[in-house]
Amino acid sequence: MKSLYSTITQYGYTDGHIHLFDHEGLISPAMIDITKLPRCVCFSDISFRYINKYKGDNMIAIYDEFINKYYDSSNHILLATGENAEDIIAIYERYPDKIKGFGELKCYSEYMHGKLPYGNLDWLKPVLDYNKSLGLPVYIHYNLKDLERVICFANLLKEYDFPIVLCHCGMYDDCDNDLIHDTLIDLMKTHNNLYVDISYSAVDYYLTNPNKLLEFDNKKVILGTDINPVIHRRIDDPIEHVTELYDNFYKLNRLGNFNIAIRNIFR
């Protein structure tokens, strides 16, 4: 892993998507050494798996632990997230000098009719309203799998004028990702505040279709590994997994300069 750290630092890359901790605590050193972590946009992972098991007070305690032990303003672009809008705002108000944005705010479209609050965009609107006076970037996980969801997301982009980063390009494993890509290109022509995060499900798509990647304005693209402690607990070899993530990260970076967007929105 040392060569990966040195490479990302040497070339001035910024990893735009890392989950440094989740409800069970900081990420395991077996996966990544936080003390050597390169410049990155980092946040917790709030997964639907945990909604009934953990509460917001625990989330604040983990933010406290990370900030007190590891936070480095020159390396870490720290975002606030949580399982509900009230907790997210509370984390920001606890650390307004350190929190640089909000996210990853998860709206799993496949749970649109379920009991979980991530099925639509409504649950995060109090955070977006709160952010109107701040103008900070917001990462949103929302799948553009059908026209109804595209319309909802477009309306959100009209309502808020701060930078909104669509995680994973709104793609999902069983979607028509060619159509989603074309939709994103159209949305970005209309909405200047839309940025795309290429990580997880979007990575394989753009490595397979590099010409489509180049259709984006590179000032609106953020690349990330999506290192994630939840995934870590489901894999056999964490170091091999992270190495593969960074290998893909470098392949995408070689196709264009994708650090401009982060410099523009995180001031």
CSV table of N, CA and C in Angstrom, one decimal, residues 102-243:
chain,number,residue,atom,x,y,z
A,102,PHE,N,-21.9,18.0,2.8
A,102,PHE,CA,-22.8,17.0,3.3
A,102,PHE,C,-22.8,15.8,2.4
A,103,GLY,N,-22.9,14.6,3.0
A,103,GLY,CA,-23.0,13.4,2.2
A,103,GLY,C,-22.2,12.2,2.8
A,104,GLU,N,-22.3,11.1,2.2
A,104,GLU,CA,-23.1,10.7,1.1
A,104,GLU,C,-24.5,10.5,1.6
A,105,LEU,N,-25.5,11.3,1.1
A,105,LEU,CA,-26.9,11.2,1.5
A,105,LEU,C,-27.6,10.2,0.6
A,106,LYS,N,-28.0,9.1,1.3
A,106,LYS,CA,-28.4,8.0,0.5
A,106,LYS,C,-29.9,7.9,0.3
A,107,CYS,N,-30.3,7.8,-1.0
A,107,CYS,CA,-31.7,7.7,-1.4
A,107,CYS,C,-31.8,6.4,-2.3
A,108,TYR,N,-31.9,5.3,-1.7
A,108,TYR,CA,-32.0,4.0,-2.5
A,108,TYR,C,-33.3,3.9,-3.2
A,109,SER,N,-33.3,4.1,-4.5
A,109,SER,CA,-34.5,4.1,-5.2
A,109,SER,C,-35.2,2.8,-5.2
A,110,GLU,N,-34.5,1.7,-5.0
A,110,GLU,CA,-35.1,0.4,-4.9
A,110,GLU,C,-36.0,0.2,-3.7
A,111,TYR,N,-35.9,1.1,-2.7
A,111,TYR,CA,-36.7,1.0,-1.5
A,111,TYR,C,-37.7,2.1,-1.5
A,112,MET,N,-38.2,2.6,-2.7
A,112,MET,CA,-39.1,3.7,-2.8
A,112,MET,C,-40.4,3.4,-2.0
A,113,HIS,N,-40.8,2.2,-2.0
A,113,HIS,CA,-42.1,1.9,-1.3
A,113,HIS,C,-41.9,1.2,0.0
A,114,GLY,N,-40.7,1.1,0.5
A,114,GLY,CA,-40.4,0.4,1.7
A,114,GLY,C,-40.5,1.4,2.9
A,115,LYS,N,-40.2,0.9,4.1
A,115,LYS,CA,-40.3,1.7,5.3
A,115,LYS,C,-39.1,2.5,5.6
A,116,LEU,N,-38.0,2.3,4.8
A,116,LEU,CA,-36.8,3.1,5.0
A,116,LEU,C,-36.9,4.5,4.5
A,117,PRO,N,-36.3,5.4,5.1
A,117,PRO,CA,-36.4,6.8,4.6
A,117,PRO,C,-35.6,7.2,3.4
A,118,TYR,N,-34.8,6.2,2.8
A,118,TYR,CA,-34.0,6.5,1.7
A,118,TYR,C,-34.6,6.3,0.3
A,119,GLY,N,-35.9,6.0,0.3
A,119,GLY,CA,-36.6,5.7,-0.9
A,119,GLY,C,-36.8,6.8,-1.9
A,120,ASN,N,-36.8,8.1,-1.3
A,120,ASN,CA,-37.0,9.2,-2.2
A,120,ASN,C,-36.2,10.4,-1.6
A,121,LEU,N,-36.3,11.5,-2.3
A,121,LEU,CA,-35.4,12.6,-1.9
A,121,LEU,C,-35.9,13.5,-0.8
A,122,ASP,N,-37.2,13.2,-0.3
A,122,ASP,CA,-37.8,14.1,0.7
A,122,ASP,C,-37.1,14.2,2.0
A,123,TRP,N,-36.5,13.0,2.4
A,123,TRP,CA,-35.9,13.0,3.8
A,123,TRP,C,-34.7,13.9,3.9
A,124,LEU,N,-34.0,14.2,2.8
A,124,LEU,CA,-32.8,15.0,2.9
A,124,LEU,C,-33.1,16.5,2.6
A,125,LYS,N,-34.3,16.8,2.3
A,125,LYS,CA,-34.6,18.2,1.9
A,125,LYS,C,-34.3,19.2,3.1
A,126,PRO,N,-34.6,18.8,4.4
A,126,PRO,CA,-34.2,19.7,5.5
A,126,PRO,C,-32.7,20.0,5.5
A,127,VAL,N,-31.9,19.1,5.1
A,127,VAL,CA,-30.4,19.3,5.0
A,127,VAL,C,-30.2,20.3,3.9
A,128,LEU,N,-30.8,20.1,2.8
A,128,LEU,CA,-30.6,21.0,1.6
A,128,LEU,C,-31.1,22.4,1.9
A,129,ASP,N,-32.2,22.5,2.6
A,129,ASP,CA,-32.7,23.8,2.9
A,129,ASP,C,-31.7,24.5,3.9
A,130,TYR,N,-31.2,23.8,4.9
A,130,TYR,CA,-30.3,24.3,5.8
A,130,TYR,C,-29.0,24.8,5.1
A,131,ASN,N,-28.6,24.1,4.1
A,131,ASN,CA,-27.4,24.4,3.3
A,131,ASN,C,-27.6,25.6,2.4
A,132,LYS,N,-28.8,26.1,2.2
A,132,LYS,CA,-29.0,27.2,1.2
A,132,LYS,C,-28.1,28.4,1.6
A,133,SER,N,-28.0,28.7,2.9
A,133,SER,CA,-27.2,29.8,3.3
A,133,SER,C,-25.7,29.5,3.4
A,134,LEU,N,-25.4,28.2,3.4
A,134,LEU,CA,-24.0,27.9,3.5
A,134,LEU,C,-23.4,27.7,2.1
A,135,GLY,N,-24.1,27.1,1.2
A,135,GLY,CA,-23.7,26.8,-0.2
A,135,GLY,C,-22.6,25.8,-0.3
A,136,LEU,N,-22.6,24.8,0.6
A,136,LEU,CA,-21.6,23.7,0.6
A,136,LEU,C,-22.0,22.6,-0.4
A,137,PRO,N,-21.0,21.9,-0.9
A,137,PRO,CA,-21.3,20.8,-1.8
A,137,PRO,C,-22.1,19.6,-1.0
A,138,VAL,N,-22.9,19.0,-1.8
A,138,VAL,CA,-23.7,17.8,-1.2
A,138,VAL,C,-23.6,16.6,-2.1
A,139,TYR,N,-23.1,15.5,-1.5
A,139,TYR,CA,-23.1,14.2,-2.3
A,139,TYR,C,-24.4,13.5,-2.1
A,140,ILE,N,-25.1,13.1,-3.2
A,140,ILE,CA,-26.4,12.4,-3.1
A,140,ILE,C,-26.3,11.1,-3.8
A,141,HIS,N,-26.7,10.0,-3.2
A,141,HIS,CA,-26.7,8.7,-3.8
A,141,HIS,C,-28.2,8.5,-4.2
A,142,TYR,N,-28.4,8.5,-5.5
A,142,TYR,CA,-29.8,8.4,-6.0
A,142,TYR,C,-29.7,7.8,-7.4
A,143,ASN,N,-30.4,6.7,-7.6
A,143,ASN,CA,-30.3,6.0,-8.9
A,143,ASN,C,-31.3,6.6,-9.9
A,144,LEU,N,-30.8,6.9,-11.1
A,144,LEU,CA,-31.6,7.4,-12.2
A,144,LEU,C,-32.1,6.3,-13.1
A,145,LYS,N,-32.9,5.4,-12.5
A,145,LYS,CA,-33.2,4.2,-13.2
A,145,LYS,C,-34.5,4.3,-14.0
A,146,ASP,N,-35.2,5.4,-13.9
A,146,ASP,CA,-36.4,5.5,-14.7
A,146,ASP,C,-36.8,7.0,-14.8
A,147,LEU,N,-37.7,7.4,-15.7
A,147,LEU,CA,-38.0,8.7,-16.0
A,147,LEU,C,-38.5,9.5,-14.7
A,148,GLU,N,-39.3,8.8,-13.9
A,148,GLU,CA,-39.9,9.5,-12.7
A,148,GLU,C,-38.7,10.0,-11.8
A,149,ARG,N,-37.7,9.2,-11.6
A,149,ARG,CA,-36.6,9.6,-10.8
A,149,ARG,C,-35.8,10.7,-11.4
A,150,VAL,N,-35.6,10.6,-12.7
A,150,VAL,CA,-34.9,11.7,-13.4
A,150,VAL,C,-35.6,13.0,-13.2
A,151,ILE,N,-36.9,13.0,-13.3
A,151,ILE,CA,-37.7,14.2,-13.1
A,151,ILE,C,-37.5,14.8,-11.7
A,152,CYS,N,-37.6,13.9,-10.7
A,152,CYS,CA,-37.5,14.3,-9.3
A,152,CYS,C,-36.1,14.9,-9.1
A,153,PHE,N,-35.1,14.3,-9.7
A,153,PHE,CA,-33.7,14.8,-9.5
A,153,PHE,C,-33.5,16.1,-10.2
A,154,ALA,N,-34.1,16.2,-11.4
A,154,ALA,CA,-34.0,17.5,-12.1
A,154,ALA,C,-34.7,18.6,-11.3
A,155,ASN,N,-35.8,18.3,-10.7
A,155,ASN,CA,-36.5,19.4,-9.9
A,155,ASN,C,-35.7,19.8,-8.7
A,156,LEU,N,-34.9,18.8,-8.1
A,156,LEU,CA,-34.1,19.1,-7.0
A,156,LEU,C,-32.9,20.1,-7.5
A,157,LEU,N,-32.4,19.8,-8.6
A,157,LEU,CA,-31.3,20.7,-9.2
A,157,LEU,C,-31.8,22.1,-9.4
A,158,LYS,N,-33.1,22.2,-9.8
A,158,LYS,CA,-33.6,23.5,-10.0
A,158,LYS,C,-33.8,24.3,-8.7
A,159,GLU,N,-34.2,23.5,-7.7
A,159,GLU,CA,-34.5,24.2,-6.4
A,159,GLU,C,-33.3,24.7,-5.6
A,160,TYR,N,-32.2,24.0,-5.8
A,160,TYR,CA,-31.0,24.3,-5.0
A,160,TYR,C,-29.8,24.7,-6.0
A,161,ASP,N,-29.1,25.8,-5.7
A,161,ASP,CA,-28.1,26.2,-6.6
A,161,ASP,C,-26.7,25.9,-6.1
A,162,PHE,N,-26.5,25.2,-5.0
A,162,PHE,CA,-25.1,24.9,-4.6
A,162,PHE,C,-24.7,23.6,-5.3
A,163,PRO,N,-23.4,23.2,-5.3
A,163,PRO,CA,-23.0,22.0,-6.0
A,163,PRO,C,-23.6,20.8,-5.4
A,164,ILE,N,-24.2,20.0,-6.3
A,164,ILE,CA,-24.7,18.7,-6.0
A,164,ILE,C,-24.0,17.6,-6.8
A,165,VAL,N,-23.4,16.7,-6.0
A,165,VAL,CA,-22.6,15.6,-6.6
A,165,VAL,C,-23.4,14.3,-6.7
A,166,LEU,N,-23.7,13.8,-7.8
A,166,LEU,CA,-24.5,12.6,-7.9
A,166,LEU,C,-23.5,11.4,-7.8
A,167,CYS,N,-23.6,10.7,-6.8
A,167,CYS,CA,-22.7,9.5,-6.5
A,167,CYS,C,-23.0,8.4,-7.5
A,168,HIS,N,-21.9,7.8,-8.0
A,168,HIS,CA,-21.9,6.7,-8.9
A,168,HIS,C,-22.6,7.0,-10.2
A,169,CYS,N,-22.7,8.3,-10.5
A,169,CYS,CA,-23.4,8.8,-11.7
A,169,CYS,C,-24.8,8.3,-11.8
A,170,GLY,N,-25.4,8.0,-10.7
A,170,GLY,CA,-26.8,7.6,-10.7
A,170,GLY,C,-27.0,6.2,-11.3
A,171,MET,N,-25.9,5.5,-11.4
A,171,MET,CA,-26.0,4.1,-12.1
A,171,MET,C,-26.2,3.0,-11.1
A,172,TYR,N,-26.7,1.9,-11.6
A,172,TYR,CA,-27.0,0.8,-10.8
A,172,TYR,C,-26.8,-0.5,-11.6
A,173,ASP,N,-26.4,-1.6,-11.0
A,173,ASP,CA,-26.0,-2.7,-11.7
A,173,ASP,C,-26.9,-3.2,-12.8
A,174,ASP,N,-28.2,-3.2,-12.5
A,174,ASP,CA,-29.2,-3.7,-13.5
A,174,ASP,C,-29.9,-2.7,-14.3
A,175,CYS,N,-29.3,-1.5,-14.4
A,175,CYS,CA,-30.0,-0.4,-15.1
A,175,CYS,C,-29.4,-0.3,-16.6
A,176,ASP,N,-30.1,0.5,-17.4
A,176,ASP,CA,-29.6,0.8,-18.7
A,176,ASP,C,-28.6,2.0,-18.5
A,177,ASN,N,-27.3,1.7,-18.3
A,177,ASN,CA,-26.4,2.7,-17.9
A,177,ASN,C,-26.0,3.6,-19.2
A,178,ASP,N,-26.2,3.1,-20.4
A,178,ASP,CA,-26.0,3.9,-21.5
A,178,ASP,C,-27.0,5.1,-21.5
A,179,LEU,N,-28.2,4.7,-21.2
A,179,LEU,CA,-29.3,5.7,-21.1
A,179,LEU,C,-29.0,6.7,-20.0
A,180,ILE,N,-28.6,6.2,-18.8
A,180,ILE,CA,-28.3,7.1,-17.7
A,180,ILE,C,-27.1,8.0,-18.0
A,181,HIS,N,-26.1,7.5,-18.7
A,181,HIS,CA,-25.0,8.4,-19.1
A,181,HIS,C,-25.6,9.6,-20.0
A,182,ASP,N,-26.3,9.2,-21.0
A,182,ASP,CA,-26.9,10.2,-21.9
A,182,ASP,C,-27.8,11.2,-21.2
A,183,THR,N,-28.5,10.7,-20.2
A,183,THR,CA,-29.4,11.6,-19.4
A,183,THR,C,-28.5,12.6,-18.6
A,184,LEU,N,-27.4,12.1,-18.0
A,184,LEU,CA,-26.5,13.0,-17.2
A,184,LEU,C,-25.9,14.1,-18.1
A,185,ILE,N,-25.5,13.7,-19.3
A,185,ILE,CA,-24.9,14.7,-20.2
A,185,ILE,C,-26.0,15.8,-20.4
A,186,ASP,N,-27.2,15.4,-20.7
A,186,ASP,CA,-28.3,16.4,-20.9
A,186,ASP,C,-28.5,17.3,-19.6
A,187,LEU,N,-28.6,16.6,-18.5
A,187,LEU,CA,-28.8,17.3,-17.2
A,187,LEU,C,-27.7,18.3,-16.9
A,188,MET,N,-26.5,18.0,-17.2
A,188,MET,CA,-25.4,18.8,-16.9
A,188,MET,C,-25.3,20.0,-17.9
A,189,LYS,N,-25.9,19.9,-19.0
A,189,LYS,CA,-26.0,21.1,-19.9
A,189,LYS,C,-27.0,22.1,-19.4
A,190,THR,N,-28.0,21.6,-18.7
A,190,THR,CA,-29.1,22.5,-18.2
A,190,THR,C,-28.8,23.0,-16.8
A,191,HIS,N,-28.1,22.2,-15.9
A,191,HIS,CA,-27.9,22.5,-14.5
A,191,HIS,C,-26.4,22.7,-14.2
A,192,ASN,N,-26.0,23.9,-14.1
A,192,ASN,CA,-24.6,24.1,-13.9
A,192,ASN,C,-24.1,23.6,-12.5
A,193,ASN,N,-25.0,23.4,-11.6
A,193,ASN,CA,-24.6,22.9,-10.2
A,193,ASN,C,-24.5,21.4,-10.1
A,194,LEU,N,-24.6,20.7,-11.2
A,194,LEU,CA,-24.6,19.2,-11.1
A,194,LEU,C,-23.1,18.7,-11.4
A,195,TYR,N,-22.6,17.9,-10.5
A,195,TYR,CA,-21.3,17.3,-10.7
A,195,TYR,C,-21.6,15.7,-10.6
A,196,VAL,N,-20.7,14.9,-11.2
A,196,VAL,CA,-20.8,13.5,-11.1
A,196,VAL,C,-19.7,12.9,-10.3
A,197,ASP,N,-20.0,11.9,-9.5
A,197,ASP,CA,-19.0,11.1,-8.8
A,197,ASP,C,-18.9,9.8,-9.5
A,198,ILE,N,-17.7,9.5,-10.0
A,198,ILE,CA,-17.4,8.2,-10.7
A,198,ILE,C,-16.8,7.2,-9.7
A,199,SER,N,-17.5,6.3,-9.1
A,199,SER,CA,-17.0,5.4,-8.2
A,199,SER,C,-18.0,4.2,-8.2
A,200,TYR,N,-17.6,3.1,-7.6
A,200,TYR,CA,-18.4,1.9,-7.5
A,200,TYR,C,-18.9,1.4,-8.8
A,201,SER,N,-20.3,1.4,-9.0
A,201,SER,CA,-20.9,0.8,-10.1
A,201,SER,C,-20.5,1.6,-11.4
A,202,ALA,N,-20.2,2.8,-11.3
A,202,ALA,CA,-19.9,3.6,-12.5
A,202,ALA,C,-18.5,3.4,-13.0
A,203,VAL,N,-17.6,2.8,-12.2
A,203,VAL,CA,-16.2,2.7,-12.6
A,203,VAL,C,-16.0,1.7,-13.8
A,204,ASP,N,-16.6,0.5,-13.6
A,204,ASP,CA,-16.5,-0.5,-14.7
A,204,ASP,C,-17.1,0.0,-16.0
A,205,TYR,N,-18.2,0.8,-15.9
A,205,TYR,CA,-18.9,1.3,-17.1
A,205,TYR,C,-17.9,2.2,-17.8
A,206,TYR,N,-17.3,3.1,-17.1
A,206,TYR,CA,-16.4,4.1,-17.8
A,206,TYR,C,-15.1,3.5,-18.2
A,207,LEU,N,-14.6,2.5,-17.5
A,207,LEU,CA,-13.4,1.9,-18.0
A,207,LEU,C,-13.7,1.1,-19.3
A,208,THR,N,-14.9,0.6,-19.4
A,208,THR,CA,-15.3,-0.2,-20.6
A,208,THR,C,-15.7,0.8,-21.7
A,209,ASN,N,-16.1,2.0,-21.4
A,209,ASN,CA,-16.6,3.0,-22.4
A,209,ASN,C,-15.8,4.3,-22.2
A,210,PRO,N,-14.5,4.3,-22.4
A,210,PRO,CA,-13.7,5.5,-22.1
A,210,PRO,C,-14.1,6.7,-22.9
A,211,ASN,N,-14.6,6.5,-24.1
A,211,ASN,CA,-15.0,7.6,-25.0
A,211,ASN,C,-16.2,8.3,-24.4
A,212,LYS,N,-17.1,7.6,-23.7
A,212,LYS,CA,-18.2,8.2,-23.1
A,212,LYS,C,-17.8,9.1,-21.9
A,213,LEU,N,-16.7,8.6,-21.2
A,213,LEU,CA,-16.2,9.4,-20.1
A,213,LEU,C,-15.7,10.8,-20.6
A,214,LEU,N,-15.2,10.8,-21.8
A,214,LEU,CA,-14.7,12.1,-22.3
A,214,LEU,C,-15.7,13.0,-22.8
A,215,GLU,N,-17.0,12.6,-22.8
A,215,GLU,CA,-18.1,13.5,-23.2
A,215,GLU,C,-18.4,14.4,-22.0
A,216,PHE,N,-17.9,14.1,-20.8
A,216,PHE,CA,-18.2,15.0,-19.7
A,216,PHE,C,-17.2,16.2,-19.8
A,217,ASP,N,-17.6,17.3,-19.2
A,217,ASP,CA,-16.7,18.4,-18.9
A,217,ASP,C,-15.9,18.0,-17.7
A,218,ASN,N,-14.6,17.9,-17.9
A,218,ASN,CA,-13.8,17.3,-16.8
A,218,ASN,C,-13.8,18.2,-15.5
A,219,LYS,N,-14.3,19.4,-15.6
A,219,LYS,CA,-14.4,20.3,-14.4
A,219,LYS,C,-15.6,19.9,-13.6
A,220,LYS,N,-16.4,18.9,-14.1
A,220,LYS,CA,-17.6,18.5,-13.4
A,220,LYS,C,-17.5,17.0,-12.9
A,221,VAL,N,-16.3,16.4,-13.0
A,221,VAL,CA,-16.2,15.0,-12.7
A,221,VAL,C,-15.3,14.8,-11.5
A,222,ILE,N,-15.8,14.0,-10.5
A,222,ILE,CA,-15.0,13.7,-9.3
A,222,ILE,C,-14.8,12.2,-9.3
A,223,LEU,N,-13.5,11.7,-9.2
A,223,LEU,CA,-13.2,10.3,-9.1
A,223,LEU,C,-13.0,9.9,-7.7
A,224,GLY,N,-13.4,8.7,-7.3
A,224,GLY,CA,-13.2,8.2,-6.0
A,224,GLY,C,-13.1,6.7,-5.9
A,225,THR,N,-12.5,6.2,-4.9
A,225,THR,CA,-12.3,4.7,-4.8
A,225,THR,C,-13.5,4.1,-4.1
A,226,ASP,N,-14.3,4.8,-3.3
A,226,ASP,CA,-15.4,4.3,-2.5
A,226,ASP,C,-14.9,3.2,-1.6
A,227,ILE,N,-13.7,3.4,-1.0
A,227,ILE,CA,-13.3,2.5,0.1
A,227,ILE,C,-14.3,2.6,1.2
A,228,ASN,N,-14.7,1.4,1.7
A,228,ASN,CA,-15.9,1.3,2.5
A,228,ASN,C,-15.8,0.2,3.5
A,229,PRO,N,-15.9,0.6,4.8
A,229,PRO,CA,-15.8,-0.5,5.9
A,229,PRO,C,-16.9,-1.5,5.8
A,230,VAL,N,-18.0,-1.2,5.3
A,230,VAL,CA,-19.1,-2.2,5.2
A,230,VAL,C,-18.7,-3.3,4.2
A,231,ILE,N,-18.2,-2.8,3.0
A,231,ILE,CA,-17.7,-3.8,2.0
A,231,ILE,C,-16.5,-4.6,2.6
A,232,HIS,N,-15.6,-3.9,3.4
A,232,HIS,CA,-14.5,-4.5,4.0
A,232,HIS,C,-14.8,-5.8,4.7
A,233,ARG,N,-16.0,-5.7,5.4
A,233,ARG,CA,-16.3,-6.9,6.3
A,233,ARG,C,-16.9,-8.0,5.4
A,234,ARG,N,-17.0,-7.8,4.1
A,234,ARG,CA,-17.6,-8.9,3.3
A,234,ARG,C,-16.6,-9.5,2.3
A,235,ILE,N,-15.3,-9.0,2.4
A,235,ILE,CA,-14.3,-9.5,1.5
A,235,ILE,C,-13.2,-10.2,2.2
A,236,ASP,N,-12.5,-11.1,1.5
A,236,ASP,CA,-11.5,-11.9,2.1
A,236,ASP,C,-10.1,-11.2,2.3
A,237,ASP,N,-9.8,-10.4,1.3
A,237,ASP,CA,-8.5,-9.7,1.3
A,237,ASP,C,-8.6,-8.2,1.2
A,238,PRO,N,-8.7,-7.5,2.3
A,238,PRO,CA,-8.9,-6.0,2.2
A,238,PRO,C,-7.9,-5.3,1.4
A,239,ILE,N,-6.6,-5.6,1.6
A,239,ILE,CA,-5.5,-4.9,1.0
A,239,ILE,C,-5.6,-5.1,-0.6
A,240,GLU,N,-5.9,-6.4,-1.0
A,240,GLU,CA,-6.0,-6.6,-2.4
A,240,GLU,C,-7.2,-5.8,-3.0
A,241,HIS,N,-8.3,-5.8,-2.2
A,241,HIS,CA,-9.5,-5.0,-2.6
A,241,HIS,C,-9.1,-3.5,-2.8
A,242,VAL,N,-8.5,-2.9,-1.8
A,242,VAL,CA,-8.1,-1.5,-1.9
A,242,VAL,C,-7.1,-1.3,-3.1
A,243,THR,N,-6.2,-2.2,-3.3
A,243,THR,CA,-5.2,-2.0,-4.4
A,243,THR,C,-6.0,-2.0,-5.7
